[in-house]
Amino acid sequence: MRVLVTGGLGFIGSETVCALYEAGHEAVIVDDLVNSKIAVLDRLETIIGKRPACYIVDCCDLKAFREVFQKEKVDAVIHFAGLKAVGESVEKPIEYYANNLTSATNLLLLMKEFGVHNIVFSSSATVYGIPQRVPLKEDDPVMSATNPYGETKVMIERIIEDACAADKSLNAALLRYFNPIGGHASGLLGEDPNGIPNNLMPYITQVAIGKRPYLNIYGNDYPTVDGTGVRDYIHVVDLAEGHVATLAKLAQNPGLCIYNLGTGKGSSVLEMVHAFEEVNGVKIPYKFQPRRAGDVTENFANCDKAEKELGWKAKRDIKDACRDAYYFQQKNPNGIE
Ligand code: UD1
């Protein structure tokens, strides 16, 4: 299959491009470099052995985006492109709604215009809001998210659902990711945030290489195993492989389908710190801080549906992810340059 990958130079997008080639597919990347580097394309070429087609285009620019569809015939689309920083989305809600909703609707319009019928959308467990119960299942209610970033995921899911209801030839998978971490085994691809990391694993790896003095752990009074928050951390390569399995499902014309992509297992912040220390032989100093606004106590997935219907299951554990994340950080102390 020839697959258009928007945001294909990003953390999850680039890993998915690798997984596509690994499975014998081909990718056409569209990325505007707002949160990624062009050097990722060279790294993809090193890993894959050939250079994927790549267009530096903002999906909000309908004219430029249409030219990609005119030049490249594709069988399916995976839509990663979007702004994703939770805190920033609270400060700049209009920019988040404008960017994320416009790029998604442009993509759906172009798919219709050019007769592309299969789309995989990069959604998030954030659409479940504050979980009523864990593990979360796909038929648990989609709630109002706690920030504009999350709200764009809820809204785009809704837009895609309506598009599927109106057009029986459209196949769409909404993939709700839990917490992706880790990196490519080569150390060439990984998480490369701008500035101070918001998320746990890139913060830990920066502490590990001495770039930051200690980790702040937000909250040690949650009703969990050790008082720290619990999440479902999934290795990004497992996540990438989940997209390939989803494309095979879409080829069977299922219409709309929804899957959780996680491991089914929750780990606390302290468990992550200890796993990282053990597997990498480094010490991660930390300080407890008050709870972070908007954080939930516990969040992990029930992934039975993906296993049953996609034949996909996470194969790697948090130790694999801690090792690969650290290897990437060691090889790229200043990020991808
Ligand atoms: C966050 C977003 C989520 C988004 C996801 C992307 C919030 C509320 N949620 O998920 O919408 O889809 O990132 O990956 O921001 N922690 C620390 N110290 C740190 C960083 C994190 O203790 O420096 C703790 C958090 O309190 C939490 C856990 O680590 O318990 C995971 O945090 P994080 O990696 O930011 O992910 P989420 O908050 O689950």
CSV table of C-alpha atoms and ligand atoms in Angstrom, one decimal:
chain,number,residue,atom,x,y,z
A,1,MET,CA,0.0,0.0,0.0
A,2,ARG,CA,1.1,3.6,-0.6
A,3,VAL,CA,0.2,5.6,2.5
A,4,LEU,CA,0.1,9.4,3.0
A,5,VAL,CA,1.4,10.1,6.5
A,6,THR,CA,0.8,13.6,7.8
A,7,GLY,CA,3.1,14.6,10.6
A,8,GLY,CA,5.4,11.8,9.3
A,9,LEU,CA,8.6,13.4,10.6
A,10,GLY,CA,7.3,13.5,14.2
A,11,PHE,CA,7.9,11.1,17.1
A,12,ILE,CA,5.1,8.7,16.4
A,13,GLY,CA,4.8,9.5,12.6
A,14,SER,CA,8.4,8.7,11.8
A,15,GLU,CA,8.3,5.5,13.7
A,16,THR,CA,5.2,4.5,11.8
A,17,VAL,CA,6.9,5.3,8.5
A,18,CYS,CA,9.6,2.8,9.5
A,19,ALA,CA,6.9,0.2,10.4
A,20,LEU,CA,5.2,0.7,7.1
A,21,TYR,CA,8.3,0.0,5.1
A,22,GLU,CA,9.1,-2.9,7.3
A,23,ALA,CA,5.8,-4.4,6.4
A,24,GLY,CA,6.3,-3.8,2.7
A,25,HIS,CA,4.3,-0.6,2.3
A,26,GLU,CA,5.5,2.8,1.1
A,27,ALA,CA,5.0,6.2,2.6
A,28,VAL,CA,4.4,9.7,1.3
A,29,ILE,CA,5.2,12.2,4.1
A,30,VAL,CA,3.6,15.6,4.6
A,31,ASP,CA,5.0,17.7,7.5
A,32,ASP,CA,5.3,21.4,8.1
A,33,LEU,CA,8.3,21.0,10.5
A,34,VAL,CA,6.5,23.0,13.3
A,35,ASN,CA,7.5,20.4,15.8
A,36,SER,CA,9.9,18.2,13.9
A,37,LYS,CA,13.2,18.4,12.1
A,38,ILE,CA,14.0,17.8,8.4
A,39,ALA,CA,17.0,15.7,9.6
A,40,VAL,CA,14.5,13.0,10.5
A,41,LEU,CA,14.1,12.4,6.8
A,42,ASP,CA,17.9,11.5,6.5
A,43,ARG,CA,17.5,9.2,9.4
A,44,LEU,CA,14.5,7.5,7.9
A,45,GLU,CA,16.6,7.0,4.7
A,46,THR,CA,19.4,5.4,6.8
A,47,ILE,CA,17.0,3.0,8.5
A,48,ILE,CA,14.8,2.2,5.5
A,49,GLY,CA,17.4,2.2,2.8
A,50,LYS,CA,15.5,4.5,0.6
A,51,ARG,CA,14.2,8.1,0.9
A,52,PRO,CA,10.5,8.4,1.3
A,53,ALA,CA,8.7,11.1,-0.7
A,54,CYS,CA,8.3,14.1,1.6
A,55,TYR,CA,6.5,17.4,1.2
A,56,ILE,CA,7.1,20.3,3.6
A,57,VAL,CA,3.5,21.5,3.6
A,58,ASP,CA,1.1,22.7,6.2
A,59,CYS,CA,-2.2,20.7,6.0
A,60,CYS,CA,-4.1,23.9,6.7
A,61,ASP,CA,-2.9,25.2,3.3
A,62,LEU,CA,-5.5,23.6,1.2
A,63,LYS,CA,-4.0,24.6,-2.1
A,64,ALA,CA,-0.5,23.2,-1.3
A,65,PHE,CA,-2.0,20.1,0.3
A,66,ARG,CA,-4.2,19.5,-2.9
A,67,GLU,CA,-1.0,19.6,-5.0
A,68,VAL,CA,0.3,16.7,-2.9
A,69,PHE,CA,-2.8,14.7,-3.7
A,70,GLN,CA,-2.5,15.7,-7.4
A,71,LYS,CA,1.1,14.4,-7.6
A,72,GLU,CA,0.9,11.3,-5.4
A,73,LYS,CA,-1.7,8.5,-5.7
A,74,VAL,CA,-2.2,7.0,-2.3
A,75,ASP,CA,-4.4,4.1,-1.0
A,76,ALA,CA,-4.8,5.3,2.6
A,77,VAL,CA,-3.9,8.2,4.9
A,78,ILE,CA,-2.6,8.2,8.5
A,79,HIS,CA,-3.2,11.6,10.1
A,80,PHE,CA,-0.8,12.5,12.9
A,81,ALA,CA,-0.2,16.2,12.1
A,82,GLY,CA,-1.5,18.5,14.8
A,83,LEU,CA,-0.5,20.7,17.7
A,84,LYS,CA,-0.2,18.7,20.9
A,85,ALA,CA,1.0,20.6,23.9
A,86,VAL,CA,-1.6,20.5,26.6
A,87,GLY,CA,-0.5,23.6,28.5
A,88,GLU,CA,0.1,25.7,25.3
A,89,SER,CA,-3.4,24.7,24.2
A,90,VAL,CA,-4.9,26.4,27.3
A,91,GLU,CA,-3.0,29.6,26.5
A,92,LYS,CA,-3.7,29.5,22.7
A,93,PRO,CA,-7.0,27.8,22.3
A,94,ILE,CA,-8.0,29.5,19.1
A,95,GLU,CA,-4.7,28.5,17.4
A,96,TYR,CA,-5.2,24.9,18.5
A,97,TYR,CA,-8.8,24.7,17.3
A,98,ALA,CA,-8.0,26.5,14.0
A,99,ASN,CA,-4.9,24.4,13.3
A,100,ASN,CA,-6.1,20.9,14.3
A,101,LEU,CA,-9.6,21.2,12.9
A,102,THR,CA,-8.6,22.9,9.7
A,103,SER,CA,-6.0,20.3,8.9
A,104,ALA,CA,-8.3,17.4,9.6
A,105,THR,CA,-11.2,18.8,7.5
A,106,ASN,CA,-8.9,19.7,4.7
A,107,LEU,CA,-7.6,16.2,4.6
A,108,LEU,CA,-11.2,14.7,4.6
A,109,LEU,CA,-12.2,17.1,1.8
A,110,LEU,CA,-9.2,16.1,-0.3
A,111,MET,CA,-9.7,12.4,0.4
A,112,LYS,CA,-13.2,12.8,-1.0
A,113,GLU,CA,-12.1,14.8,-4.0
A,114,PHE,CA,-9.4,12.3,-4.9
A,115,GLY,CA,-11.3,9.1,-4.0
A,116,VAL,CA,-9.2,8.0,-1.1
A,117,HIS,CA,-11.4,5.9,1.2
A,118,ASN,CA,-9.2,4.8,4.2
A,119,ILE,CA,-8.0,7.0,7.1
A,120,VAL,CA,-6.4,6.2,10.4
A,121,PHE,CA,-6.7,9.1,12.9
A,122,SER,CA,-4.2,9.6,15.7
A,123,SER,CA,-6.5,10.1,18.6
A,124,SER,CA,-5.8,9.9,22.4
A,125,ALA,CA,-7.0,8.4,25.6
A,126,THR,CA,-7.6,12.0,26.6
A,127,VAL,CA,-11.1,11.7,24.9
A,128,TYR,CA,-12.2,9.6,27.9
A,129,GLY,CA,-11.8,12.6,30.1
A,130,ILE,CA,-11.6,11.7,33.8
A,131,PRO,CA,-12.0,7.9,33.7
A,132,GLN,CA,-15.1,6.6,35.5
A,133,ARG,CA,-13.4,3.2,35.7
A,134,VAL,CA,-10.2,1.5,34.5
A,135,PRO,CA,-9.2,-0.3,32.4
A,136,LEU,CA,-10.8,1.9,29.7
A,137,LYS,CA,-12.8,0.3,27.0
A,138,GLU,CA,-13.7,1.7,23.6
A,139,ASP,CA,-17.4,1.9,24.4
A,140,ASP,CA,-16.8,3.9,27.6
A,141,PRO,CA,-18.2,7.4,27.1
A,142,VAL,CA,-16.3,10.1,25.3
A,143,MET,CA,-16.2,13.0,27.6
A,144,SER,CA,-15.5,16.6,27.3
A,145,ALA,CA,-11.6,16.8,27.5
A,146,THR,CA,-9.9,18.9,30.2
A,147,ASN,CA,-8.0,21.2,27.7
A,148,PRO,CA,-8.4,22.5,24.2
A,149,TYR,CA,-5.8,20.1,22.8
A,150,GLY,CA,-7.9,17.1,24.0
A,151,GLU,CA,-11.1,18.8,22.8
A,152,THR,CA,-9.7,18.9,19.3
A,153,LYS,CA,-9.3,15.1,19.5
A,154,VAL,CA,-12.9,14.7,20.6
A,155,MET,CA,-14.1,17.0,17.9
A,156,ILE,CA,-12.1,15.4,15.1
A,157,GLU,CA,-13.4,12.0,16.2
A,158,ARG,CA,-16.9,13.4,15.9
A,159,ILE,CA,-16.2,14.9,12.4
A,160,ILE,CA,-14.9,11.5,11.2
A,161,GLU,CA,-17.8,9.6,12.7
A,162,ASP,CA,-20.3,12.0,10.8
A,163,ALA,CA,-18.3,11.6,7.6
A,164,CYS,CA,-18.5,7.8,7.9
A,165,ALA,CA,-22.2,8.0,8.5
A,166,ALA,CA,-22.7,10.1,5.4
A,167,ASP,CA,-20.4,8.1,3.1
A,168,LYS,CA,-20.6,4.3,3.3
A,169,SER,CA,-17.4,4.0,1.2
A,170,LEU,CA,-15.3,5.7,3.9
A,171,ASN,CA,-13.3,3.5,6.3
A,172,ALA,CA,-11.9,5.2,9.4
A,173,ALA,CA,-10.1,4.0,12.4
A,174,LEU,CA,-9.9,6.2,15.5
A,175,LEU,CA,-6.8,5.1,17.4
A,176,ARG,CA,-6.8,6.1,21.1
A,177,TYR,CA,-3.2,6.1,22.2
A,178,PHE,CA,-2.2,5.9,25.8
A,179,ASN,CA,1.3,7.1,26.8
A,180,PRO,CA,3.8,6.5,23.9
A,181,ILE,CA,7.5,6.4,25.0
A,182,GLY,CA,10.7,4.8,23.9
A,183,GLY,CA,12.4,5.1,20.5
A,184,HIS,CA,13.8,3.2,17.5
A,185,ALA,CA,16.3,0.5,18.4
A,186,SER,CA,19.0,2.2,16.3
A,187,GLY,CA,18.9,5.3,18.5
A,188,LEU,CA,18.2,7.4,15.4
A,189,LEU,CA,14.5,8.2,16.2
A,190,GLY,CA,12.9,9.2,19.5
A,191,GLU,CA,11.1,11.9,21.4
A,192,ASP,CA,12.7,15.3,20.8
A,193,PRO,CA,10.6,18.0,22.6
A,194,ASN,CA,11.2,21.7,22.2
A,195,GLY,CA,12.4,23.3,25.5
A,196,ILE,CA,11.4,21.8,28.9
A,197,PRO,CA,9.7,18.5,28.4
A,198,ASN,CA,6.1,18.3,29.6
A,199,ASN,CA,5.9,14.5,29.5
A,200,LEU,CA,7.5,12.1,31.9
A,201,MET,CA,9.9,10.0,29.8
A,202,PRO,CA,11.8,12.8,28.0
A,203,TYR,CA,12.1,14.6,31.4
A,204,ILE,CA,13.6,11.4,32.9
A,205,THR,CA,16.1,11.0,30.0
A,206,GLN,CA,17.2,14.6,30.3
A,207,VAL,CA,17.9,14.1,34.0
A,208,ALA,CA,19.7,10.8,33.2
A,209,ILE,CA,22.2,12.6,30.9
A,210,GLY,CA,22.7,15.5,33.4
A,211,LYS,CA,20.8,18.1,31.4
A,212,ARG,CA,18.4,18.6,34.3
A,213,PRO,CA,19.3,18.1,38.0
A,214,TYR,CA,16.2,16.2,39.1
A,215,LEU,CA,12.8,15.0,38.1
A,216,ASN,CA,9.7,16.7,39.6
A,217,ILE,CA,7.2,14.1,40.5
A,218,TYR,CA,3.7,15.7,40.6
A,219,GLY,CA,1.8,14.3,43.5
A,220,ASN,CA,2.6,11.5,45.9
A,221,ASP,CA,-0.8,11.3,47.6
A,222,TYR,CA,-2.9,9.7,44.9
A,223,PRO,CA,-4.8,6.5,45.9
A,224,THR,CA,-2.4,4.3,43.9
A,225,VAL,CA,0.2,1.6,44.7
A,226,ASP,CA,2.8,4.2,45.9
A,227,GLY,CA,0.9,7.5,45.8
A,228,THR,CA,2.1,8.6,42.3
A,229,GLY,CA,0.0,8.7,39.2
A,230,VAL,CA,-0.5,5.6,37.1
A,231,ARG,CA,-0.4,5.5,33.3
A,232,ASP,CA,-0.3,2.9,30.5
A,233,TYR,CA,3.1,3.5,28.8
A,234,ILE,CA,3.3,1.9,25.4
A,235,HIS,CA,6.5,1.5,23.4
A,236,VAL,CA,6.3,3.7,20.3
A,237,VAL,CA,7.4,0.9,18.0
A,238,ASP,CA,4.5,-1.3,19.2
A,239,LEU,CA,2.2,1.7,18.6
A,240,ALA,CA,3.6,2.1,15.1
A,241,GLU,CA,3.0,-1.5,14.4
A,242,GLY,CA,-0.6,-1.0,15.6
A,243,HIS,CA,-1.1,1.4,12.7
A,244,VAL,CA,0.1,-1.1,10.1
A,245,ALA,CA,-2.3,-3.7,11.6
A,246,THR,CA,-5.1,-1.1,11.4
A,247,LEU,CA,-4.5,-0.5,7.7
A,248,ALA,CA,-5.0,-4.2,7.0
A,249,LYS,CA,-8.3,-4.0,8.9
A,250,LEU,CA,-9.4,-1.0,6.9
A,251,ALA,CA,-8.8,-2.9,3.6
A,252,GLN,CA,-11.8,-5.1,4.7
A,253,ASN,CA,-14.2,-2.1,4.4
A,254,PRO,CA,-15.3,-2.0,8.1
A,255,GLY,CA,-16.6,1.6,8.0
A,256,LEU,CA,-15.9,3.3,11.3
A,257,CYS,CA,-13.8,1.4,14.0
A,258,ILE,CA,-12.3,2.5,17.3
A,259,TYR,CA,-9.3,0.9,19.1
A,260,ASN,CA,-7.4,1.6,22.3
A,261,LEU,CA,-3.6,1.2,21.7
A,262,GLY,CA,-1.9,0.6,25.0
A,263,THR,CA,-0.4,-2.3,26.9
A,264,GLY,CA,-3.3,-3.0,29.3
A,265,LYS,CA,-0.9,-2.5,32.2
A,266,GLY,CA,-0.6,0.6,34.4
A,267,SER,CA,2.7,1.8,35.9
A,268,SER,CA,3.2,4.5,38.5
A,269,VAL,CA,5.7,7.3,38.1
A,270,LEU,CA,8.0,5.7,40.8
A,271,GLU,CA,7.8,2.4,39.0
A,272,MET,CA,8.9,4.1,35.8
A,273,VAL,CA,11.8,5.8,37.6
A,274,HIS,CA,12.9,2.5,39.2
A,275,ALA,CA,12.6,0.5,35.9
A,276,PHE,CA,14.7,3.2,34.2
A,277,GLU,CA,17.4,3.1,36.9
A,278,GLU,CA,17.5,-0.7,36.8
A,279,VAL,CA,17.7,-1.2,33.1
A,280,ASN,CA,20.2,1.7,32.4
A,281,GLY,CA,22.3,1.6,35.6
A,282,VAL,CA,21.8,5.3,36.3
A,283,LYS,CA,20.3,7.2,39.3
A,284,ILE,CA,17.4,9.5,38.7
A,285,PRO,CA,17.2,12.1,41.6
A,286,TYR,CA,13.6,13.3,42.1
A,287,LYS,CA,11.6,15.7,44.3
A,288,PHE,CA,7.9,15.4,45.1
A,289,GLN,CA,5.9,18.4,44.1
A,290,PRO,CA,2.2,19.1,44.4
A,291,ARG,CA,-0.2,17.5,42.0
A,292,ARG,CA,-0.2,18.9,38.4
A,293,ALA,CA,-3.5,20.6,37.4
A,294,GLY,CA,-5.6,18.4,35.1
A,295,ASP,CA,-3.9,15.1,36.0
A,296,VAL,CA,-5.9,12.0,36.6
A,297,THR,CA,-5.1,9.4,39.2
A,298,GLU,CA,-5.0,6.4,37.1
A,299,ASN,CA,-5.4,5.6,33.4
A,300,PHE,CA,-4.8,2.4,31.5
A,301,ALA,CA,-6.3,0.6,28.6
A,302,ASN,CA,-8.3,-2.5,27.9
A,303,CYS,CA,-6.7,-3.6,24.6
A,304,ASP,CA,-8.8,-6.8,24.0
A,305,LYS,CA,-10.6,-5.3,21.0
A,306,ALA,CA,-7.4,-4.5,19.1
A,307,GLU,CA,-6.0,-7.9,19.9
A,308,LYS,CA,-9.2,-9.7,18.7
A,309,GLU,CA,-9.9,-7.5,15.6
A,310,LEU,CA,-6.4,-6.4,14.5
A,311,GLY,CA,-4.4,-9.3,15.7
A,312,TRP,CA,-2.2,-6.7,17.4
A,313,LYS,CA,-0.8,-6.7,20.9
A,314,ALA,CA,2.1,-4.7,22.5
A,315,LYS,CA,5.2,-6.9,22.6
A,316,ARG,CA,7.6,-4.6,24.4
A,317,ASP,CA,7.5,-3.6,28.1
A,318,ILE,CA,8.5,-0.5,30.0
A,319,LYS,CA,12.1,-1.8,30.5
A,320,ASP,CA,12.5,-2.0,26.7
A,321,ALA,CA,11.1,1.5,26.4
A,322,CYS,CA,13.3,2.9,29.1
A,323,ARG,CA,16.4,1.4,27.5
A,324,ASP,CA,15.5,2.7,24.0
A,325,ALA,CA,14.5,6.2,25.2
A,326,TYR,CA,17.8,6.5,27.1
A,327,TYR,CA,19.9,5.2,24.1
A,328,PHE,CA,18.2,7.8,21.9
A,329,GLN,CA,18.9,10.6,24.4
A,330,GLN,CA,22.5,9.5,24.8
A,331,LYS,CA,23.1,9.5,21.1
A,332,ASN,CA,21.2,12.8,20.7
A,333,PRO,CA,22.0,14.9,23.8
A,334,ASN,CA,20.8,18.1,22.1
A,335,GLY,CA,17.9,16.4,20.2
A,336,ILE,CA,17.9,15.7,16.5
A,337,GLU,CA,20.2,18.1,14.7
B,1,UD1,C1,-0.3,14.0,28.7
B,1,UD1,C2,-1.6,14.7,28.4
B,1,UD1,C3,-2.4,14.0,27.4
B,1,UD1,C4,-1.5,13.7,26.1
B,1,UD1,C5,-0.2,13.0,26.5
B,1,UD1,C6,0.7,13.0,25.3
B,1,UD1,C7,-2.1,16.0,30.4
B,1,UD1,C8,-3.1,16.2,31.5
B,1,UD1,N1,-2.3,15.0,29.6
B,1,UD1,O1,-0.7,12.7,29.3
B,1,UD1,O2,-3.5,14.7,27.0
B,1,UD1,O3,-2.2,13.0,25.2
B,1,UD1,O4,0.5,13.7,27.5
B,1,UD1,O5,1.7,12.1,25.5
B,1,UD1,O6,-1.2,16.8,30.3
B,1,UD1,N2,4.8,13.4,35.6
B,1,UD1,C9,5.7,13.8,36.6
B,1,UD1,N3,6.8,14.6,36.3
B,1,UD1,C10,6.9,15.2,35.0
B,1,UD1,C11,6.0,14.8,34.0
B,1,UD1,C12,5.0,14.0,34.3
B,1,UD1,O7,5.6,13.3,37.7
B,1,UD1,O8,7.9,16.0,34.9
B,1,UD1,C13,3.8,12.5,35.9
B,1,UD1,C14,2.4,13.0,35.6
B,1,UD1,O9,1.9,13.7,36.8
B,1,UD1,C15,1.6,11.7,35.3
B,1,UD1,C16,2.7,10.9,34.5
B,1,UD1,O10,3.9,11.4,35.0
B,1,UD1,O11,1.2,11.1,36.4
B,1,UD1,C17,2.6,11.0,33.0
B,1,UD1,O12,2.6,12.3,32.6
B,1,UD1,P1,2.8,12.7,31.1
B,1,UD1,O13,3.9,12.0,30.5
B,1,UD1,O14,2.8,14.2,31.0
B,1,UD1,O15,1.5,12.1,30.4
B,1,UD1,P2,-0.1,12.3,30.7
B,1,UD1,O16,-0.3,13.5,31.7
B,1,UD1,O17,-0.7,11.0,31.1
